[in-house]
Amino acid sequence: MDGWNYPKNEPSSCMEGTRKLNKDCTCLDVALKHCFTHASFDHLQPLFPTVRPLANRVIWFNNHRCTLSCHRRVDECRWKQEMKSQVSCVDEDDCESCRLAYCWWRTAAEFDKCAKLKLGFPNVSILTPRLRLLRELERLALVAPDGLNELQHKLLEYRSGDFWVPTGGITREDMDIPPVNTILLVGFSGSGKSSLINLMYSILGRSGLIPFAQTSSGSSNYTTMYMEEHNVLRSTRSGFCIYDSRGFDYHSTREALEEMSSWMSEGIHHNQPCFRYNDRATTADDAAMENITLRSSLNFLQREVNCVMVVANIAQIYKALKAGDLKPLEATRQLFSFPALRKSNENPLLILTHGDLLSTEERIDGRMKICEHLEISETNGVYDILCLNEYGFPVEESDPVSAYALTEAVYRALLISDRSHFPKMKFKDWAMLILLWLMRFMGFCFAFLADVCSNLGKRQKLRNEFDSRHYKLKP
């Protein structure tokens, strides 16, 4: 018998190929049933020329069914690329070609040396801070395709306290865990906090780029005047919320630290006004101030801050450094190193934004200098995220590395939050607290009485001296 060759004429489309495949399969099934109803092989031999072409076609279509599907996917991908102006690549087969679009660090000068290290365990002594940074960025690129969906699922299923682990011999029932963990974004004006909120909605809430938080884009002078609570998952059972705050001024760091100290000690609530000393001078009339006061209703739940993210504009800081201005970097250091922001003996998370405004070398050099000045690791607890997607498409399609980095930052913030909870107050604790306040009150009372008695004694002594002098002078 001859070898079975594939037909030379390929179908023009998947629909046509499917119709031919179904028709030929039916014909082949009928022919084989007719053949094998005969008792001897001699009767089958004349029918092989009839069965062979049909079988050839069926085998070819079965082997190339995935090829037809791939052609259809390629056509869809090309159509999407035309609609998106060739910004992003959606098809998995072409992901390797578009990977360089968001792996910006691979054009760095020392990336070849980092690539030679592969994924092994190199000698730590030869890893410079720059190589460690490049390896950390490669880690994000390696984990992003598969890790993004996993982290998104963990955050969707997260309830406050899920990441708490038993420590100190105390059970979870004895811990004072709030119903919702609160993550606070702080930073200076123009750092991109509100834009970061919008990206969280896009990535975690699957809402696309709907502007839930108003931003000061372009020449706009808009600034966030109130503390805004955002449920970025858009879920009624969300176990955490993100708070957007008003940006500080580089020249008023003392005022910023005082305001943050009150936030961390007293808590924050939705629509809480963020006033500055010069706000009343810029307000048109007292009616506007009254409207602001009515909007900041105390009926909103007061929430304790569980974790802080410091958002810094790396482009603004680096350009100021090149111009010899150290004020933005020093102000960021004072904000980041403020003791009240530390939770569970850990530094707040540092989010660097607007890195796309710099070149590759400037972006890496800026991150290194900022981390060195803040005295923190350049790879641990620091994330470089594009806070704005100028193309108008979900960030997980155009830049999966930034999408995963932002999701990992929120995940890490929740880990820190669940580690910062304290045990519940028991009867002995309340008794000791009441006794302590009672002793303080008694001490205050005794100190007040002692001060009063001392003043009375001094007055009596002065009066006696005056009387004695007056008696001596009397004739």
C-alpha positions as a LaTeX table, in Angstrom:
\begin{tabular}{lrrr}
\hline
Residue & $x$ (\AA) & $y$ (\AA) & $z$ (\AA) \\
\hline
Met1 & 0.00 & 0.00 & 0.00 \\
Asp2 & 1.12 & 3.56 & $-0.70$ \\
Gly3 & 2.03 & 6.00 & 2.03 \\
Trp4 & $-0.74$ & 8.36 & 3.06 \\
Asn5 & 0.08 & 11.95 & 2.07 \\
Tyr6 & $-1.64$ & 15.08 & 3.36 \\
Pro7 & $-3.81$ & 16.95 & 0.83 \\
Lys8 & $-2.10$ & 19.92 & $-0.75$ \\
Asn9 & $-5.05$ & 22.31 & $-0.81$ \\
Glu10 & $-5.57$ & 23.88 & 2.60 \\
Pro11 & $-8.98$ & 25.24 & 3.57 \\
Ser12 & $-9.37$ & 28.99 & 3.35 \\
Ser13 & $-10.97$ & 29.42 & 6.77 \\
Cys14 & $-11.74$ & 27.56 & 9.95 \\
Met15 & $-15.47$ & 27.36 & 9.14 \\
Glu16 & $-14.81$ & 25.76 & 5.77 \\
Gly17 & $-12.31$ & 23.36 & 7.31 \\
Thr18 & $-14.78$ & 22.29 & 9.96 \\
Arg19 & $-17.54$ & 21.62 & 7.37 \\
Lys20 & $-15.18$ & 19.50 & 5.24 \\
Leu21 & $-13.96$ & 17.64 & 8.29 \\
Asn22 & $-17.49$ & 16.71 & 9.40 \\
Lys23 & $-18.46$ & 15.64 & 5.87 \\
Asp24 & $-15.34$ & 13.51 & 5.35 \\
Cys25 & $-15.65$ & 11.88 & 8.75 \\
Thr26 & $-19.20$ & 10.83 & 7.92 \\
Cys27 & $-18.14$ & 9.43 & 4.51 \\
Leu28 & $-15.19$ & 7.61 & 6.05 \\
Asp29 & $-17.39$ & 6.05 & 8.71 \\
Val30 & $-19.88$ & 4.78 & 6.10 \\
Ala31 & $-17.09$ & 3.45 & 3.85 \\
Leu32 & $-15.36$ & 1.57 & 6.66 \\
Lys33 & $-18.61$ & 0.00 & 7.82 \\
His34 & $-19.28$ & $-1.14$ & 4.24 \\
Cys35 & $-15.77$ & $-2.56$ & 3.90 \\
Phe36 & $-15.72$ & $-4.56$ & 7.10 \\
Thr37 & $-19.12$ & $-6.17$ & 6.44 \\
His38 & $-17.31$ & $-8.42$ & 3.94 \\
Ala39 & $-15.84$ & $-11.63$ & 5.27 \\
Ser40 & $-12.53$ & $-11.77$ & 3.37 \\
Phe41 & $-9.66$ & $-9.31$ & 2.91 \\
Asp42 & $-9.95$ & $-9.76$ & $-0.89$ \\
His43 & $-13.19$ & $-7.84$ & $-0.85$ \\
Leu44 & $-11.57$ & $-5.03$ & 1.19 \\
Gln45 & $-8.61$ & $-4.51$ & $-1.14$ \\
Pro46 & $-10.57$ & $-2.90$ & $-4.02$ \\
Leu47 & $-12.17$ & $-0.44$ & $-1.60$ \\
Phe48 & $-8.90$ & 0.92 & $-0.16$ \\
Pro49 & $-8.50$ & 3.49 & $-2.97$ \\
Thr50 & $-11.91$ & 4.88 & $-1.95$ \\
Val51 & $-11.21$ & 4.93 & 1.79 \\
Arg52 & $-7.62$ & 6.22 & 1.60 \\
Pro53 & $-8.36$ & 9.82 & 0.37 \\
Leu54 & $-11.08$ & 10.27 & 2.94 \\
Ala55 & $-8.83$ & 9.02 & 5.74 \\
Asn56 & $-6.00$ & 11.26 & 4.50 \\
Arg57 & $-8.22$ & 14.30 & 4.76 \\
Val58 & $-9.55$ & 13.38 & 8.22 \\
Ile59 & $-6.03$ & 12.79 & 9.60 \\
Trp60 & $-4.77$ & 16.04 & 8.14 \\
Phe61 & $-7.61$ & 18.05 & 9.69 \\
Asn62 & $-7.15$ & 16.38 & 13.07 \\
Asn63 & $-3.44$ & 17.14 & 13.06 \\
His64 & $-3.96$ & 20.73 & 11.92 \\
Arg65 & $-7.06$ & 21.62 & 13.90 \\
Cys66 & $-4.92$ & 23.59 & 16.38 \\
Thr67 & $-3.19$ & 25.31 & 13.44 \\
Leu68 & $-6.54$ & 26.53 & 12.15 \\
Ser69 & $-7.43$ & 27.76 & 15.62 \\
Cys70 & $-4.11$ & 29.54 & 15.88 \\
His71 & $-4.73$ & 31.27 & 12.54 \\
Arg72 & $-8.05$ & 32.51 & 13.85 \\
Arg73 & $-6.41$ & 33.76 & 17.06 \\
Val74 & $-3.72$ & 35.53 & 15.06 \\
Asp75 & $-6.40$ & 37.29 & 12.98 \\
Glu76 & $-8.16$ & 38.39 & 16.16 \\
Cys77 & $-4.87$ & 39.57 & 17.64 \\
Arg78 & $-4.09$ & 41.62 & 14.54 \\
Trp79 & $-7.51$ & 43.24 & 14.73 \\
Lys80 & $-6.99$ & 44.09 & 18.41 \\
Gln81 & $-3.56$ & 45.49 & 17.65 \\
Glu82 & $-5.03$ & 47.79 & 15.03 \\
Met83 & $-7.72$ & 48.94 & 17.48 \\
Lys84 & $-5.10$ & 49.61 & 20.18 \\
Ser85 & $-2.70$ & 51.31 & 17.75 \\
Gln86 & $-0.17$ & 48.54 & 18.28 \\
Val87 & 0.25 & 49.40 & 21.96 \\
Ser88 & $-0.15$ & 46.02 & 23.60 \\
Cys89 & 0.02 & 42.40 & 22.60 \\
Val90 & $-2.82$ & 40.20 & 23.79 \\
Asp91 & $-2.08$ & 36.88 & 22.12 \\
Glu92 & 0.11 & 34.59 & 24.22 \\
Asp93 & 2.15 & 33.46 & 21.22 \\
Asp94 & 3.33 & 37.03 & 20.61 \\
Cys95 & 4.00 & 37.91 & 24.26 \\
Glu96 & 7.72 & 37.35 & 23.85 \\
Ser97 & 7.94 & 39.98 & 21.12 \\
Cys98 & 6.09 & 42.62 & 23.17 \\
Arg99 & 7.84 & 41.81 & 26.47 \\
Leu100 & 10.45 & 44.48 & 25.86 \\
Ala101 & 7.70 & 47.13 & 25.88 \\
Tyr102 & 7.32 & 46.90 & 29.67 \\
Cys103 & 10.65 & 45.28 & 30.65 \\
Trp104 & 12.35 & 48.66 & 30.42 \\
Trp105 & 15.37 & 47.64 & 32.55 \\
Arg106 & 16.59 & 45.16 & 29.94 \\
Thr107 & 18.19 & 48.00 & 28.01 \\
Ala108 & 20.38 & 48.91 & 30.98 \\
Ala109 & 24.16 & 48.84 & 30.67 \\
Glu110 & 24.77 & 45.97 & 33.09 \\
Phe111 & 21.80 & 43.82 & 32.16 \\
Asp112 & 23.98 & 41.38 & 30.18 \\
Lys113 & 25.94 & 40.65 & 33.34 \\
Cys114 & 22.67 & 40.10 & 35.21 \\
Ala115 & 21.38 & 37.78 & 32.46 \\
Lys116 & 24.47 & 35.60 & 32.77 \\
Leu117 & 23.63 & 34.93 & 36.40 \\
Lys118 & 20.41 & 33.19 & 35.29 \\
Leu119 & 18.30 & 31.89 & 38.14 \\
Gly120 & 21.05 & 30.18 & 40.07 \\
Phe121 & 22.68 & 31.14 & 43.35 \\
Pro122 & 25.63 & 33.36 & 42.49 \\
Asn123 & 28.28 & 34.52 & 44.88 \\
Val124 & 26.72 & 37.25 & 47.00 \\
Ser125 & 29.99 & 39.19 & 47.09 \\
Ile126 & 29.83 & 39.89 & 43.34 \\
Leu127 & 26.25 & 41.21 & 43.48 \\
Thr128 & 26.41 & 44.97 & 43.48 \\
Pro129 & 23.30 & 46.98 & 44.51 \\
Arg130 & 22.64 & 47.61 & 40.83 \\
Leu131 & 22.73 & 43.88 & 40.00 \\
Arg132 & 20.45 & 43.10 & 42.94 \\
Leu133 & 17.99 & 45.65 & 41.62 \\
Leu134 & 18.06 & 44.15 & 38.13 \\
Arg135 & 17.51 & 40.66 & 39.55 \\
Glu136 & 14.54 & 41.93 & 41.56 \\
Leu137 & 12.99 & 43.43 & 38.42 \\
Glu138 & 13.60 & 40.14 & 36.59 \\
Arg139 & 11.84 & 38.33 & 39.43 \\
Leu140 & 8.77 & 40.50 & 38.97 \\
Ala141 & 8.79 & 39.84 & 35.22 \\
Leu142 & 9.14 & 36.09 & 35.80 \\
Val143 & 6.35 & 35.82 & 38.37 \\
Ala144 & 3.94 & 38.36 & 36.85 \\
Pro145 & 2.25 & 36.20 & 34.15 \\
Asp146 & 1.15 & 33.43 & 36.54 \\
Gly147 & 1.34 & 35.19 & 39.90 \\
Leu148 & $-1.04$ & 38.05 & 39.12 \\
Asn149 & $-4.18$ & 35.93 & 39.00 \\
Glu150 & $-3.14$ & 34.08 & 42.15 \\
Leu151 & $-2.63$ & 37.28 & 44.16 \\
Gln152 & $-5.85$ & 38.77 & 42.80 \\
His153 & $-7.74$ & 35.69 & 43.98 \\
Lys154 & $-6.15$ & 35.94 & 47.45 \\
Leu155 & $-7.14$ & 39.59 & 47.74 \\
Leu156 & $-10.69$ & 38.90 & 46.58 \\
Glu157 & $-11.06$ & 36.18 & 49.20 \\
Tyr158 & $-9.26$ & 38.17 & 51.89 \\
Arg159 & $-10.96$ & 38.96 & 55.17 \\
Ser160 & $-9.34$ & 41.03 & 57.89 \\
Gly161 & $-7.01$ & 38.83 & 59.92 \\
Asp162 & $-6.62$ & 36.06 & 57.33 \\
Phe163 & $-2.86$ & 36.64 & 57.14 \\
Trp164 & $-2.39$ & 36.62 & 60.93 \\
Val165 & $-0.29$ & 33.76 & 62.28 \\
Pro166 & $-0.22$ & 32.62 & 65.94 \\
Thr167 & 2.48 & 34.45 & 67.87 \\
Gly168 & 3.17 & 34.85 & 71.57 \\
Gly169 & 0.89 & 31.98 & 72.56 \\
Ile170 & $-2.29$ & 34.00 & 71.86 \\
Thr171 & $-5.13$ & 32.61 & 69.78 \\
Arg172 & $-6.88$ & 34.55 & 67.03 \\
Glu173 & $-10.04$ & 34.85 & 69.13 \\
Asp174 & $-8.05$ & 36.82 & 71.71 \\
Met175 & $-6.74$ & 39.30 & 69.12 \\
Asp176 & $-8.36$ & 42.69 & 68.54 \\
Ile177 & $-8.79$ & 42.45 & 64.75 \\
Pro178 & $-10.80$ & 45.23 & 63.07 \\
Pro179 & $-13.48$ & 44.28 & 60.51 \\
Val180 & $-11.58$ & 46.16 & 57.79 \\
Asn181 & $-7.85$ & 46.85 & 57.55 \\
Thr182 & $-6.92$ & 50.37 & 56.48 \\
Ile183 & $-4.04$ & 51.26 & 54.16 \\
Leu184 & $-3.17$ & 54.96 & 53.98 \\
Leu185 & $-1.45$ & 56.62 & 51.01 \\
Val186 & 0.67 & 59.65 & 51.92 \\
Gly187 & 3.04 & 61.76 & 49.86 \\
Phe188 & 3.72 & 65.19 & 48.52 \\
Ser189 & 1.63 & 67.04 & 45.95 \\
Gly190 & 1.83 & 65.57 & 42.46 \\
Ser191 & 3.24 & 62.22 & 43.59 \\
Gly192 & 0.37 & 60.26 & 42.00 \\
Lys193 & $-1.63$ & 58.95 & 44.97 \\
Ser194 & $-5.05$ & 59.42 & 43.34 \\
Ser195 & $-3.80$ & 57.96 & 40.06 \\
Leu196 & $-2.53$ & 54.96 & 42.00 \\
Ile197 & $-6.03$ & 54.54 & 43.45 \\
Asn198 & $-7.48$ & 54.47 & 39.92 \\
Leu199 & $-5.01$ & 51.77 & 38.91 \\
Met200 & $-6.04$ & 49.69 & 41.91 \\
Tyr201 & $-9.63$ & 49.88 & 40.74 \\
Ser202 & $-8.51$ & 48.83 & 37.26 \\
Ile203 & $-6.41$ & 45.87 & 38.39 \\
Leu204 & $-8.16$ & 44.62 & 41.53 \\
Gly205 & $-11.71$ & 45.76 & 40.85 \\
Arg206 & $-11.70$ & 44.82 & 37.13 \\
Ser207 & $-13.35$ & 48.13 & 36.35 \\
Gly208 & $-11.11$ & 49.39 & 33.57 \\
Leu209 & $-9.71$ & 52.88 & 33.81 \\
Ile210 & $-12.75$ & 54.56 & 35.36 \\
Pro211 & $-11.56$ & 57.64 & 37.30 \\
Phe212 & $-12.94$ & 56.88 & 40.76 \\
Ala213 & $-10.46$ & 59.36 & 42.26 \\
Gln214 & $-9.99$ & 62.80 & 40.72 \\
Thr215 & $-6.40$ & 63.60 & 39.81 \\
Ser216 & $-4.49$ & 66.80 & 39.14 \\
Ser217 & $-3.51$ & 65.96 & 35.58 \\
Gly218 & $-1.84$ & 68.39 & 33.24 \\
Ser219 & $-2.13$ & 72.04 & 34.24 \\
Ser220 & $-4.96$ & 71.40 & 36.70 \\
Asn221 & $-4.45$ & 72.75 & 40.22 \\
Tyr222 & $-6.89$ & 70.27 & 41.78 \\
Thr223 & $-5.83$ & 68.76 & 45.08 \\
Thr224 & $-7.52$ & 66.20 & 47.31 \\
Met225 & $-9.19$ & 68.22 & 50.08 \\
Tyr226 & $-10.71$ & 65.28 & 52.00 \\
Met227 & $-9.65$ & 61.85 & 53.19 \\
Glu228 & $-11.31$ & 59.48 & 50.75 \\
Glu229 & $-12.01$ & 55.84 & 51.54 \\
His230 & $-11.86$ & 53.55 & 48.50 \\
Asn231 & $-13.08$ & 49.98 & 48.26 \\
Val232 & $-10.81$ & 49.13 & 45.33 \\
Leu233 & $-12.22$ & 45.59 & 45.06 \\
Arg234 & $-15.74$ & 47.01 & 44.66 \\
Ser235 & $-16.99$ & 44.25 & 46.95 \\
Thr236 & $-19.36$ & 44.40 & 49.90 \\
Arg237 & $-17.24$ & 41.79 & 51.69 \\
Ser238 & $-13.86$ & 43.40 & 51.13 \\
Gly239 & $-11.51$ & 42.99 & 54.07 \\
Phe240 & $-9.47$ & 46.13 & 53.42 \\
Cys241 & $-9.80$ & 49.69 & 52.14 \\
Ile242 & $-7.41$ & 52.28 & 50.73 \\
Tyr243 & $-7.39$ & 55.90 & 51.93 \\
Asp244 & $-6.32$ & 58.72 & 49.67 \\
Ser245 & $-4.97$ & 61.81 & 51.44 \\
Arg246 & $-4.07$ & 65.35 & 50.50 \\
Gly247 & $-0.52$ & 65.93 & 49.26 \\
Phe248 & 1.96 & 67.76 & 51.46 \\
Asp249 & 4.22 & 70.67 & 50.56 \\
Tyr250 & 7.98 & 70.17 & 50.32 \\
His251 & 8.52 & 73.43 & 52.22 \\
Ser252 & 6.16 & 72.57 & 55.11 \\
Thr253 & 7.38 & 69.20 & 56.34 \\
Arg254 & 6.82 & 70.10 & 59.99 \\
Glu255 & 3.14 & 70.74 & 59.33 \\
Ala256 & 2.94 & 67.46 & 57.40 \\
Leu257 & 4.47 & 65.46 & 60.27 \\
Glu258 & 2.06 & 67.01 & 62.79 \\
Glu259 & $-0.93$ & 66.16 & 60.63 \\
Met260 & 0.25 & 62.59 & 60.08 \\
Ser261 & 0.85 & 62.16 & 63.79 \\
Ser262 & $-2.81$ & 62.99 & 64.46 \\
Trp263 & $-3.93$ & 60.56 & 61.74 \\
Met264 & $-1.90$ & 57.70 & 63.19 \\
Ser265 & $-2.93$ & 58.32 & 66.82 \\
Glu266 & $-6.58$ & 59.37 & 66.47 \\
Gly267 & $-7.56$ & 57.51 & 63.30 \\
Ile268 & $-9.19$ & 58.75 & 60.10 \\
His269 & $-12.67$ & 58.67 & 58.57 \\
His270 & $-14.21$ & 59.20 & 55.15 \\
Asn271 & $-14.64$ & 62.85 & 54.05 \\
Gln272 & $-12.37$ & 64.04 & 56.84 \\
Pro273 & $-11.11$ & 67.50 & 55.79 \\
Cys274 & $-7.38$ & 68.01 & 55.31 \\
Phe275 & $-6.95$ & 71.70 & 56.13 \\
Arg276 & $-3.81$ & 73.76 & 55.80 \\
Tyr277 & $-3.00$ & 77.02 & 57.51 \\
Asn278 & $-3.59$ & 79.08 & 54.37 \\
Asp279 & $-6.81$ & 77.35 & 53.28 \\
Arg280 & $-9.13$ & 79.86 & 54.99 \\
Ala281 & $-7.40$ & 82.73 & 53.23 \\
Thr282 & $-8.02$ & 81.12 & 49.84 \\
Thr283 & $-11.65$ & 80.19 & 50.61 \\
Ala284 & $-14.20$ & 82.55 & 49.05 \\
Asp285 & $-16.55$ & 82.93 & 52.01 \\
Asp286 & $-17.64$ & 81.38 & 55.28 \\
Ala287 & $-20.49$ & 79.52 & 53.52 \\
Ala288 & $-17.96$ & 77.37 & 51.70 \\
Met289 & $-16.23$ & 76.54 & 54.99 \\
Glu290 & $-19.59$ & 75.63 & 56.51 \\
Asn291 & $-20.27$ & 73.33 & 53.55 \\
Ile292 & $-16.92$ & 71.65 & 54.14 \\
Thr293 & $-17.76$ & 71.15 & 57.81 \\
Leu294 & $-21.16$ & 69.61 & 57.00 \\
Arg295 & $-19.58$ & 67.26 & 54.45 \\
Ser296 & $-17.11$ & 65.94 & 57.01 \\
Ser297 & $-19.83$ & 64.21 & 58.99 \\
Leu298 & $-18.68$ & 62.35 & 62.07 \\
Asn299 & $-21.21$ & 59.60 & 61.28 \\
Phe300 & $-18.55$ & 57.96 & 59.13 \\
Leu301 & $-16.73$ & 55.18 & 60.93 \\
Gln302 & $-13.40$ & 56.16 & 62.46 \\
Arg303 & $-10.73$ & 53.74 & 61.26 \\
Glu304 & $-7.31$ & 52.99 & 62.68 \\
Val305 & $-4.45$ & 53.13 & 60.18 \\
Asn306 & $-2.90$ & 49.66 & 59.89 \\
Cys307 & $-0.30$ & 50.27 & 57.17 \\
Val308 & 1.13 & 53.27 & 55.30 \\
Met309 & 2.36 & 53.57 & 51.72 \\
Val310 & 4.62 & 56.53 & 50.99 \\
Val311 & 4.19 & 57.59 & 47.35 \\
Ala312 & 7.11 & 59.52 & 45.82 \\
Asn313 & 7.54 & 61.06 & 42.37 \\
Ile314 & 10.89 & 59.64 & 41.27 \\
Ala315 & 11.05 & 61.87 & 38.18 \\
Gln316 & 10.56 & 65.04 & 40.21 \\
Ile317 & 13.09 & 64.02 & 42.86 \\
Tyr318 & 15.74 & 62.95 & 40.33 \\
Lys319 & 15.42 & 66.10 & 38.24 \\
Ala320 & 15.74 & 68.20 & 41.39 \\
Leu321 & 18.88 & 66.27 & 42.35 \\
Lys322 & 20.42 & 66.95 & 38.95 \\
Ala323 & 19.68 & 70.64 & 39.44 \\
Gly324 & 21.34 & 70.58 & 42.89 \\
Asp325 & 18.08 & 70.85 & 44.86 \\
Leu326 & 18.06 & 68.39 & 47.79 \\
Lys327 & 14.78 & 69.63 & 49.28 \\
Pro328 & 12.42 & 67.02 & 47.69 \\
Leu329 & 14.71 & 64.13 & 48.65 \\
Glu330 & 15.24 & 65.39 & 52.20 \\
Ala331 & 11.52 & 66.02 & 52.68 \\
Thr332 & 10.77 & 62.49 & 51.46 \\
Arg333 & 13.31 & 61.10 & 53.93 \\
Gln334 & 11.71 & 62.97 & 56.85 \\
Leu335 & 8.28 & 61.70 & 55.81 \\
Phe336 & 9.40 & 58.11 & 55.30 \\
Ser337 & 11.45 & 57.95 & 58.51 \\
Phe338 & 8.73 & 59.41 & 60.74 \\
Pro339 & 8.47 & 56.99 & 63.70 \\
Ala340 & 4.66 & 57.15 & 63.84 \\
Leu341 & 4.42 & 55.46 & 60.41 \\
Arg342 & 6.24 & 52.31 & 61.51 \\
Lys343 & 3.96 & 49.32 & 62.03 \\
Ser344 & 5.02 & 45.95 & 63.41 \\
Asn345 & 8.61 & 47.28 & 63.58 \\
Glu346 & 8.69 & 47.64 & 59.78 \\
Asn347 & 9.15 & 50.66 & 57.55 \\
Pro348 & 6.23 & 51.87 & 55.45 \\
Leu349 & 6.14 & 50.71 & 51.84 \\
Leu350 & 7.73 & 53.02 & 49.28 \\
Ile351 & 5.95 & 53.42 & 45.93 \\
Leu352 & 7.93 & 55.22 & 43.20 \\
Thr353 & 5.82 & 56.72 & 40.41 \\
His354 & 6.30 & 58.59 & 37.12 \\
Gly355 & 9.42 & 56.60 & 36.29 \\
Asp356 & 8.39 & 56.53 & 32.63 \\
Leu357 & 9.39 & 60.22 & 32.40 \\
Leu358 & 13.03 & 59.21 & 32.85 \\
Ser359 & 15.44 & 57.20 & 30.74 \\
Thr360 & 16.43 & 53.68 & 31.78 \\
Glu361 & 19.72 & 54.72 & 33.37 \\
Glu362 & 18.13 & 57.71 & 35.13 \\
Arg363 & 15.31 & 55.55 & 36.44 \\
Ile364 & 17.69 & 53.00 & 37.94 \\
Asp365 & 20.08 & 55.65 & 39.26 \\
Gly366 & 17.20 & 57.61 & 40.81 \\
Arg367 & 15.88 & 54.57 & 42.65 \\
Met368 & 19.36 & 53.73 & 43.93 \\
Lys369 & 19.96 & 57.25 & 45.26 \\
Ile370 & 16.55 & 57.48 & 46.91 \\
Cys371 & 16.94 & 54.13 & 48.67 \\
Glu372 & 20.49 & 55.00 & 49.73 \\
His373 & 19.36 & 58.31 & 51.22 \\
Leu374 & 16.44 & 56.65 & 53.01 \\
Glu375 & 18.81 & 53.93 & 54.29 \\
Ile376 & 16.66 & 51.07 & 53.04 \\
Ser377 & 17.18 & 48.16 & 50.67 \\
Glu378 & 16.65 & 48.89 & 47.00 \\
Thr379 & 14.82 & 45.56 & 46.53 \\
Asn380 & 12.77 & 45.03 & 49.70 \\
Gly381 & 9.57 & 46.99 & 50.22 \\
Val382 & 10.15 & 49.31 & 47.23 \\
Tyr383 & 8.02 & 49.20 & 44.07 \\
Asp384 & 8.38 & 51.15 & 40.83 \\
Ile385 & 4.87 & 51.50 & 39.39 \\
Leu386 & 3.50 & 53.50 & 36.48 \\
Cys387 & 0.62 & 55.26 & 38.19 \\
Leu388 & $-0.96$ & 56.38 & 34.90 \\
Asn389 & $-1.81$ & 54.37 & 31.80 \\
Glu390 & $-1.72$ & 56.94 & 29.03 \\
Tyr391 & $-3.03$ & 54.48 & 26.41 \\
Gly392 & $-6.39$ & 53.98 & 28.10 \\
Phe393 & $-6.30$ & 50.17 & 28.43 \\
Pro394 & $-6.19$ & 47.98 & 31.55 \\
Val395 & $-2.67$ & 47.88 & 32.91 \\
Glu396 & $-2.52$ & 44.08 & 33.20 \\
Glu397 & $-2.63$ & 43.88 & 29.39 \\
Ser398 & $-0.20$ & 46.69 & 28.55 \\
Asp399 & 2.16 & 46.34 & 31.55 \\
Pro400 & 1.74 & 43.11 & 33.55 \\
Val401 & 4.90 & 43.82 & 35.58 \\
Ser402 & 3.46 & 47.05 & 37.02 \\
Ala403 & 0.12 & 45.30 & 37.59 \\
Tyr404 & 1.79 & 42.51 & 39.55 \\
Ala405 & 4.02 & 44.94 & 41.47 \\
Leu406 & 1.01 & 46.98 & 42.60 \\
Thr407 & $-0.90$ & 43.83 & 43.59 \\
Glu408 & 2.10 & 42.52 & 45.51 \\
Ala409 & 2.45 & 45.87 & 47.30 \\
Val410 & $-1.17$ & 45.68 & 48.50 \\
Tyr411 & $-0.66$ & 42.04 & 49.50 \\
Arg412 & 2.46 & 42.95 & 51.47 \\
Ala413 & 0.62 & 45.84 & 53.15 \\
Leu414 & $-2.05$ & 43.42 & 54.36 \\
Leu415 & 0.63 & 41.09 & 55.74 \\
Ile416 & 2.05 & 44.01 & 57.74 \\
Ser417 & $-1.45$ & 45.03 & 58.85 \\
Asp418 & $-2.31$ & 41.61 & 60.23 \\
Arg419 & 0.98 & 41.51 & 62.13 \\
Ser420 & 0.28 & 44.83 & 63.85 \\
His421 & $-2.86$ & 43.78 & 65.73 \\
Phe422 & $-2.84$ & 43.75 & 69.54 \\
Pro423 & $-4.56$ & 41.37 & 72.00 \\
Lys424 & $-8.00$ & 42.23 & 73.29 \\
Met425 & $-8.35$ & 44.02 & 76.60 \\
Lys426 & $-9.38$ & 41.57 & 79.34 \\
Phe427 & $-10.80$ & 42.30 & 82.79 \\
Lys428 & $-7.35$ & 42.42 & 84.40 \\
Asp429 & $-6.13$ & 44.79 & 81.71 \\
Trp430 & $-9.10$ & 47.11 & 82.21 \\
Ala431 & $-8.63$ & 46.96 & 86.00 \\
Met432 & $-4.95$ & 47.83 & 85.67 \\
Leu433 & $-5.78$ & 50.66 & 83.25 \\
Ile434 & $-8.42$ & 52.09 & 85.60 \\
Leu435 & $-6.05$ & 51.79 & 88.54 \\
Leu436 & $-3.33$ & 53.53 & 86.57 \\
Trp437 & $-5.61$ & 56.43 & 85.63 \\
Leu438 & $-6.85$ & 56.63 & 89.24 \\
Met439 & $-3.30$ & 56.84 & 90.53 \\
Arg440 & $-2.50$ & 59.51 & 87.98 \\
Phe441 & $-5.60$ & 61.46 & 89.01 \\
Met442 & $-4.67$ & 61.18 & 92.68 \\
Gly443 & $-1.14$ & 62.27 & 91.90 \\
Phe444 & $-2.49$ & 65.27 & 90.01 \\
Cys445 & $-4.77$ & 66.13 & 92.93 \\
Phe446 & $-1.94$ & 65.88 & 95.48 \\
Ala447 & 0.31 & 67.97 & 93.24 \\
Phe448 & $-2.45$ & 70.59 & 92.94 \\
Leu449 & $-3.03$ & 70.66 & 96.71 \\
Ala450 & 0.69 & 70.91 & 97.34 \\
Asp451 & 0.95 & 73.81 & 94.95 \\
Val452 & $-2.03$ & 75.55 & 96.58 \\
Cys453 & $-0.64$ & 75.04 & 100.08 \\
Ser454 & 2.76 & 76.26 & 98.98 \\
Asn455 & 1.25 & 79.44 & 97.54 \\
Leu456 & $-0.81$ & 80.00 & 100.71 \\
Gly457 & 2.28 & 79.53 & 102.85 \\
Lys458 & 4.22 & 82.01 & 100.76 \\
Arg459 & 1.40 & 84.55 & 101.00 \\
Gln460 & 1.16 & 84.08 & 104.77 \\
Lys461 & 4.89 & 84.52 & 105.16 \\
Leu462 & 4.87 & 87.71 & 103.11 \\
Arg463 & 1.94 & 89.01 & 105.12 \\
Asn464 & 3.72 & 88.30 & 108.40 \\
Glu465 & 6.85 & 90.07 & 107.17 \\
Phe466 & 4.77 & 93.05 & 106.09 \\
Asp467 & 2.99 & 93.20 & 109.46 \\
Ser468 & 6.26 & 93.04 & 111.39 \\
Arg469 & 7.79 & 95.82 & 109.35 \\
His470 & 4.66 & 97.91 & 109.73 \\
Tyr471 & 4.73 & 97.37 & 113.56 \\
Lys472 & 8.35 & 98.46 & 113.80 \\
Leu473 & 7.72 & 101.62 & 111.83 \\
Lys474 & 4.70 & 102.53 & 113.93 \\
Pro475 & 5.58 & 105.30 & 116.52 \\
\hline
\end{tabular}
